[in-house]
Amino acid sequence: MFNLAIPEMLFGKVEIDDGPGYETVICAPDPGPVPTTGGLDLHVPSGLDAVEGADTVILAGSGSYTDPDPRILDTLRRADAEGKRIASICTGAFALAEAGLLDGRAATTYWAYRELLAARYPDVDLQGDVLFVQDGPLLTSSGYAAGIDLCLHIIRTDHGAAVANTVARLALVAPVRPGGQTQFTETPLPPERGVSFADTRAWAAARLDEPLTLTDLARHAGVSVRTLSRRFHAETGVSPLQWLLHQRVERARELLETTSLAMDRVARASGLGTADSLRHHVLRRTGLTPSAYRLSFGRPPGPLPEPVPGSARTPGVSRRPRRSGGR
């Protein structure tokens, strides 16, 4: 049920020009009541013919992942032949692999089933401990919650960073995370004495243009630098400075997509410092220079004023064409 709820919730929150950014349809081989591992039945009104009108097909993981319905496999093969974007959440990757869609492609799945998928489908270029992988029009995500990251990635691809980040805020989930981030942490420790660094992350995200240090973050959290580093990694899977750099690069990408600010102003507003630093990090993250990235993904409404120091965002809108999605 969680596999289905994730895309339904996130795509349903996308609005473009005061209208829905996606039309979502849940379908199954046999319309009607569908049992779930949670002990409840779902009523699914649509059959697999709904996939014919979809731009994007998302396959949810299921309890019968090692024995996918042949009708689903045929539907996936037709969708692939028609050039549709196809994605899977969690163990849904097994059906993609069984359909032959992942042969020679990079993919991932939930870490507990990674060895099984590798043994059954040796032609799949199985990636290790990552959240999600995109190889052309095929996307696969790891465990349940990584489906959130995959869906936000799709939204960002279609409509830009500003829209994806708005959806993340509305859904009270983390902003877009890179697919290469780890599925889980080595030491998933509970917060000490109920302490969480969510407030500190929010505080830092509102001050990306400031020269924040580990000491600044630790002071805000009310802990030592050593405790901050250890607990922060346990909560997020990355170090505080890695997290901060990711947020700054994401901020820079959003500004490149939604504004006409000069490169040095984008660098300052995102906390990357200089245009050279901006170029280095954007090129490393996206494979494109900032100018090329803006040319490819930017839909600026016109020049905007210098962002207010300490502000986490600069107003902007995305003018990307609306897409419809189906599952």
PDB file of C-alpha atoms in Angstrom, residues 170-289:
ATOM      1  CA  LEU A 170       3.846  20.180   0.925  1.00  0.00           C
ATOM      2  CA  ALA A 171       4.371  16.470   1.548  1.00  0.00           C
ATOM      3  CA  LEU A 172       6.690  17.156   4.511  1.00  0.00           C
ATOM      4  CA  VAL A 173       9.497  15.077   3.019  1.00  0.00           C
ATOM      5  CA  ALA A 174      13.147  15.813   2.334  1.00  0.00           C
ATOM      6  CA  PRO A 175      13.994  17.869  -0.772  1.00  0.00           C
ATOM      7  CA  VAL A 176      15.293  16.111  -3.863  1.00  0.00           C
ATOM      8  CA  ARG A 177      18.221  13.870  -2.933  1.00  0.00           C
ATOM      9  CA  PRO A 178      20.756  12.526  -5.440  1.00  0.00           C
ATOM     10  CA  GLY A 179      20.205   8.944  -6.506  1.00  0.00           C
ATOM     11  CA  GLY A 180      23.728   8.009  -5.463  1.00  0.00           C
ATOM     12  CA  GLN A 181      23.038   8.664  -1.798  1.00  0.00           C
ATOM     13  CA  THR A 182      23.131   5.512   0.319  1.00  0.00           C
ATOM     14  CA  GLN A 183      20.000   3.442   0.962  1.00  0.00           C
ATOM     15  CA  PHE A 184      20.696   3.152   4.671  1.00  0.00           C
ATOM     16  CA  THR A 185      23.361   4.118   7.156  1.00  0.00           C
ATOM     17  CA  GLU A 186      25.999   1.886   8.638  1.00  0.00           C
ATOM     18  CA  THR A 187      24.894   2.760  12.178  1.00  0.00           C
ATOM     19  CA  PRO A 188      21.187   3.682  12.276  1.00  0.00           C
ATOM     20  CA  LEU A 189      21.298   4.981  15.833  1.00  0.00           C
ATOM     21  CA  PRO A 190      18.286   6.533  17.560  1.00  0.00           C
ATOM     22  CA  PRO A 191      18.578  10.214  18.477  1.00  0.00           C
ATOM     23  CA  GLU A 192      20.253  10.773  21.840  1.00  0.00           C
ATOM     24  CA  ARG A 193      17.824  12.054  24.501  1.00  0.00           C
ATOM     25  CA  GLY A 194      15.255  12.718  21.784  1.00  0.00           C
ATOM     26  CA  VAL A 195      17.571  15.141  19.966  1.00  0.00           C
ATOM     27  CA  SER A 196      17.044  15.454  16.195  1.00  0.00           C
ATOM     28  CA  PHE A 197      18.843  17.776  13.819  1.00  0.00           C
ATOM     29  CA  ALA A 198      15.797  18.510  11.644  1.00  0.00           C
ATOM     30  CA  ASP A 199      15.572  22.027  13.077  1.00  0.00           C
ATOM     31  CA  THR A 200      19.255  22.603  12.449  1.00  0.00           C
ATOM     32  CA  ARG A 201      18.934  21.419   8.860  1.00  0.00           C
ATOM     33  CA  ALA A 202      16.004  23.782   8.327  1.00  0.00           C
ATOM     34  CA  TRP A 203      17.982  26.614   9.947  1.00  0.00           C
ATOM     35  CA  ALA A 204      20.969  25.928   7.683  1.00  0.00           C
ATOM     36  CA  ALA A 205      18.807  25.601   4.562  1.00  0.00           C
ATOM     37  CA  ALA A 206      17.562  29.148   5.176  1.00  0.00           C
ATOM     38  CA  ARG A 207      21.158  30.437   5.353  1.00  0.00           C
ATOM     39  CA  LEU A 208      22.874  28.715   2.434  1.00  0.00           C
ATOM     40  CA  ASP A 209      24.378  32.017   1.312  1.00  0.00           C
ATOM     41  CA  GLU A 210      26.241  32.338   4.614  1.00  0.00           C
ATOM     42  CA  PRO A 211      29.672  30.765   5.337  1.00  0.00           C
ATOM     43  CA  LEU A 212      28.370  28.079   7.687  1.00  0.00           C
ATOM     44  CA  THR A 213      30.848  25.827   9.484  1.00  0.00           C
ATOM     45  CA  LEU A 214      30.609  22.657  11.549  1.00  0.00           C
ATOM     46  CA  THR A 215      30.956  24.858  14.622  1.00  0.00           C
ATOM     47  CA  ASP A 216      27.984  26.987  13.530  1.00  0.00           C
ATOM     48  CA  LEU A 217      25.832  23.904  13.002  1.00  0.00           C
ATOM     49  CA  ALA A 218      26.894  22.353  16.297  1.00  0.00           C
ATOM     50  CA  ARG A 219      26.232  25.587  18.171  1.00  0.00           C
ATOM     51  CA  HIS A 220      22.722  25.793  16.750  1.00  0.00           C
ATOM     52  CA  ALA A 221      22.052  22.144  17.611  1.00  0.00           C
ATOM     53  CA  GLY A 222      23.475  22.614  21.111  1.00  0.00           C
ATOM     54  CA  VAL A 223      25.962  19.741  20.810  1.00  0.00           C
ATOM     55  CA  SER A 224      29.670  19.291  20.249  1.00  0.00           C
ATOM     56  CA  VAL A 225      31.109  19.112  16.737  1.00  0.00           C
ATOM     57  CA  ARG A 226      31.964  15.452  17.297  1.00  0.00           C
ATOM     58  CA  THR A 227      28.422  14.602  18.395  1.00  0.00           C
ATOM     59  CA  LEU A 228      26.967  16.607  15.516  1.00  0.00           C
ATOM     60  CA  SER A 229      29.048  14.722  12.949  1.00  0.00           C
ATOM     61  CA  ARG A 230      28.181  11.327  14.370  1.00  0.00           C
ATOM     62  CA  ARG A 231      24.475  11.914  14.915  1.00  0.00           C
ATOM     63  CA  PHE A 232      23.970  13.865  11.689  1.00  0.00           C
ATOM     64  CA  HIS A 233      25.376  10.983   9.657  1.00  0.00           C
ATOM     65  CA  ALA A 234      23.179   8.537  11.541  1.00  0.00           C
ATOM     66  CA  GLU A 235      20.092  10.588  10.626  1.00  0.00           C
ATOM     67  CA  THR A 236      20.874  11.473   7.012  1.00  0.00           C
ATOM     68  CA  GLY A 237      23.482   9.013   5.759  1.00  0.00           C
ATOM     69  CA  VAL A 238      25.926  11.816   4.907  1.00  0.00           C
ATOM     70  CA  SER A 239      28.201  14.149   6.852  1.00  0.00           C
ATOM     71  CA  PRO A 240      27.018  17.668   7.737  1.00  0.00           C
ATOM     72  CA  LEU A 241      29.319  19.284   5.176  1.00  0.00           C
ATOM     73  CA  GLN A 242      28.298  16.826   2.449  1.00  0.00           C
ATOM     74  CA  TRP A 243      24.666  17.614   3.194  1.00  0.00           C
ATOM     75  CA  LEU A 244      25.362  21.340   3.134  1.00  0.00           C
ATOM     76  CA  LEU A 245      27.171  21.107  -0.217  1.00  0.00           C
ATOM     77  CA  HIS A 246      24.308  19.123  -1.710  1.00  0.00           C
ATOM     78  CA  GLN A 247      21.775  21.717  -0.560  1.00  0.00           C
ATOM     79  CA  ARG A 248      23.879  24.515  -2.053  1.00  0.00           C
ATOM     80  CA  VAL A 249      24.217  22.776  -5.406  1.00  0.00           C
ATOM     81  CA  GLU A 250      20.478  22.076  -5.447  1.00  0.00           C
ATOM     82  CA  ARG A 251      19.853  25.719  -4.616  1.00  0.00           C
ATOM     83  CA  ALA A 252      22.149  26.770  -7.476  1.00  0.00           C
ATOM     84  CA  ARG A 253      20.337  24.453  -9.891  1.00  0.00           C
ATOM     85  CA  GLU A 254      17.004  25.930  -8.864  1.00  0.00           C
ATOM     86  CA  LEU A 255      18.274  29.467  -9.435  1.00  0.00           C
ATOM     87  CA  LEU A 256      19.686  28.471 -12.828  1.00  0.00           C
ATOM     88  CA  GLU A 257      16.332  26.996 -13.786  1.00  0.00           C
ATOM     89  CA  THR A 258      14.076  29.751 -12.517  1.00  0.00           C
ATOM     90  CA  THR A 259      15.999  33.039 -12.734  1.00  0.00           C
ATOM     91  CA  SER A 260      18.218  35.067 -15.051  1.00  0.00           C
ATOM     92  CA  LEU A 261      20.710  35.958 -12.317  1.00  0.00           C
ATOM     93  CA  ALA A 262      24.322  36.252 -13.429  1.00  0.00           C
ATOM     94  CA  MET A 263      26.557  33.315 -12.548  1.00  0.00           C
ATOM     95  CA  ASP A 264      28.429  35.155  -9.804  1.00  0.00           C
ATOM     96  CA  ARG A 265      25.128  36.120  -8.181  1.00  0.00           C
ATOM     97  CA  VAL A 266      23.885  32.525  -8.395  1.00  0.00           C
ATOM     98  CA  ALA A 267      27.123  31.410  -6.760  1.00  0.00           C
ATOM     99  CA  ARG A 268      26.776  33.911  -3.908  1.00  0.00           C
ATOM    100  CA  ALA A 269      23.064  33.241  -3.339  1.00  0.00           C
ATOM    101  CA  SER A 270      23.632  29.499  -3.148  1.00  0.00           C
ATOM    102  CA  GLY A 271      26.677  29.749  -0.904  1.00  0.00           C
ATOM    103  CA  LEU A 272      29.095  28.336  -3.475  1.00  0.00           C
ATOM    104  CA  GLY A 273      31.106  31.542  -3.403  1.00  0.00           C
ATOM    105  CA  THR A 274      32.447  32.171  -6.879  1.00  0.00           C
ATOM    106  CA  ALA A 275      31.438  31.484 -10.454  1.00  0.00           C
ATOM    107  CA  ASP A 276      34.390  29.084 -10.744  1.00  0.00           C
ATOM    108  CA  SER A 277      33.192  27.122  -7.728  1.00  0.00           C
ATOM    109  CA  LEU A 278      29.666  27.100  -9.143  1.00  0.00           C
ATOM    110  CA  ARG A 279      30.956  25.736 -12.434  1.00  0.00           C
ATOM    111  CA  HIS A 280      32.983  23.019 -10.706  1.00  0.00           C
ATOM    112  CA  HIS A 281      30.137  21.695  -8.568  1.00  0.00           C
ATOM    113  CA  VAL A 282      27.344  21.954 -11.144  1.00  0.00           C
ATOM    114  CA  LEU A 283      29.524  20.274 -13.769  1.00  0.00           C
ATOM    115  CA  ARG A 284      30.404  17.508 -11.338  1.00  0.00           C
ATOM    116  CA  ARG A 285      26.782  16.950 -10.315  1.00  0.00           C
ATOM    117  CA  THR A 286      25.057  17.269 -13.694  1.00  0.00           C
ATOM    118  CA  GLY A 287      27.734  16.840 -16.357  1.00  0.00           C
ATOM    119  CA  LEU A 288      26.844  20.309 -17.690  1.00  0.00           C
ATOM    120  CA  THR A 289      28.342  23.735 -17.162  1.00  0.00           C
TER     121      THR A 289
END
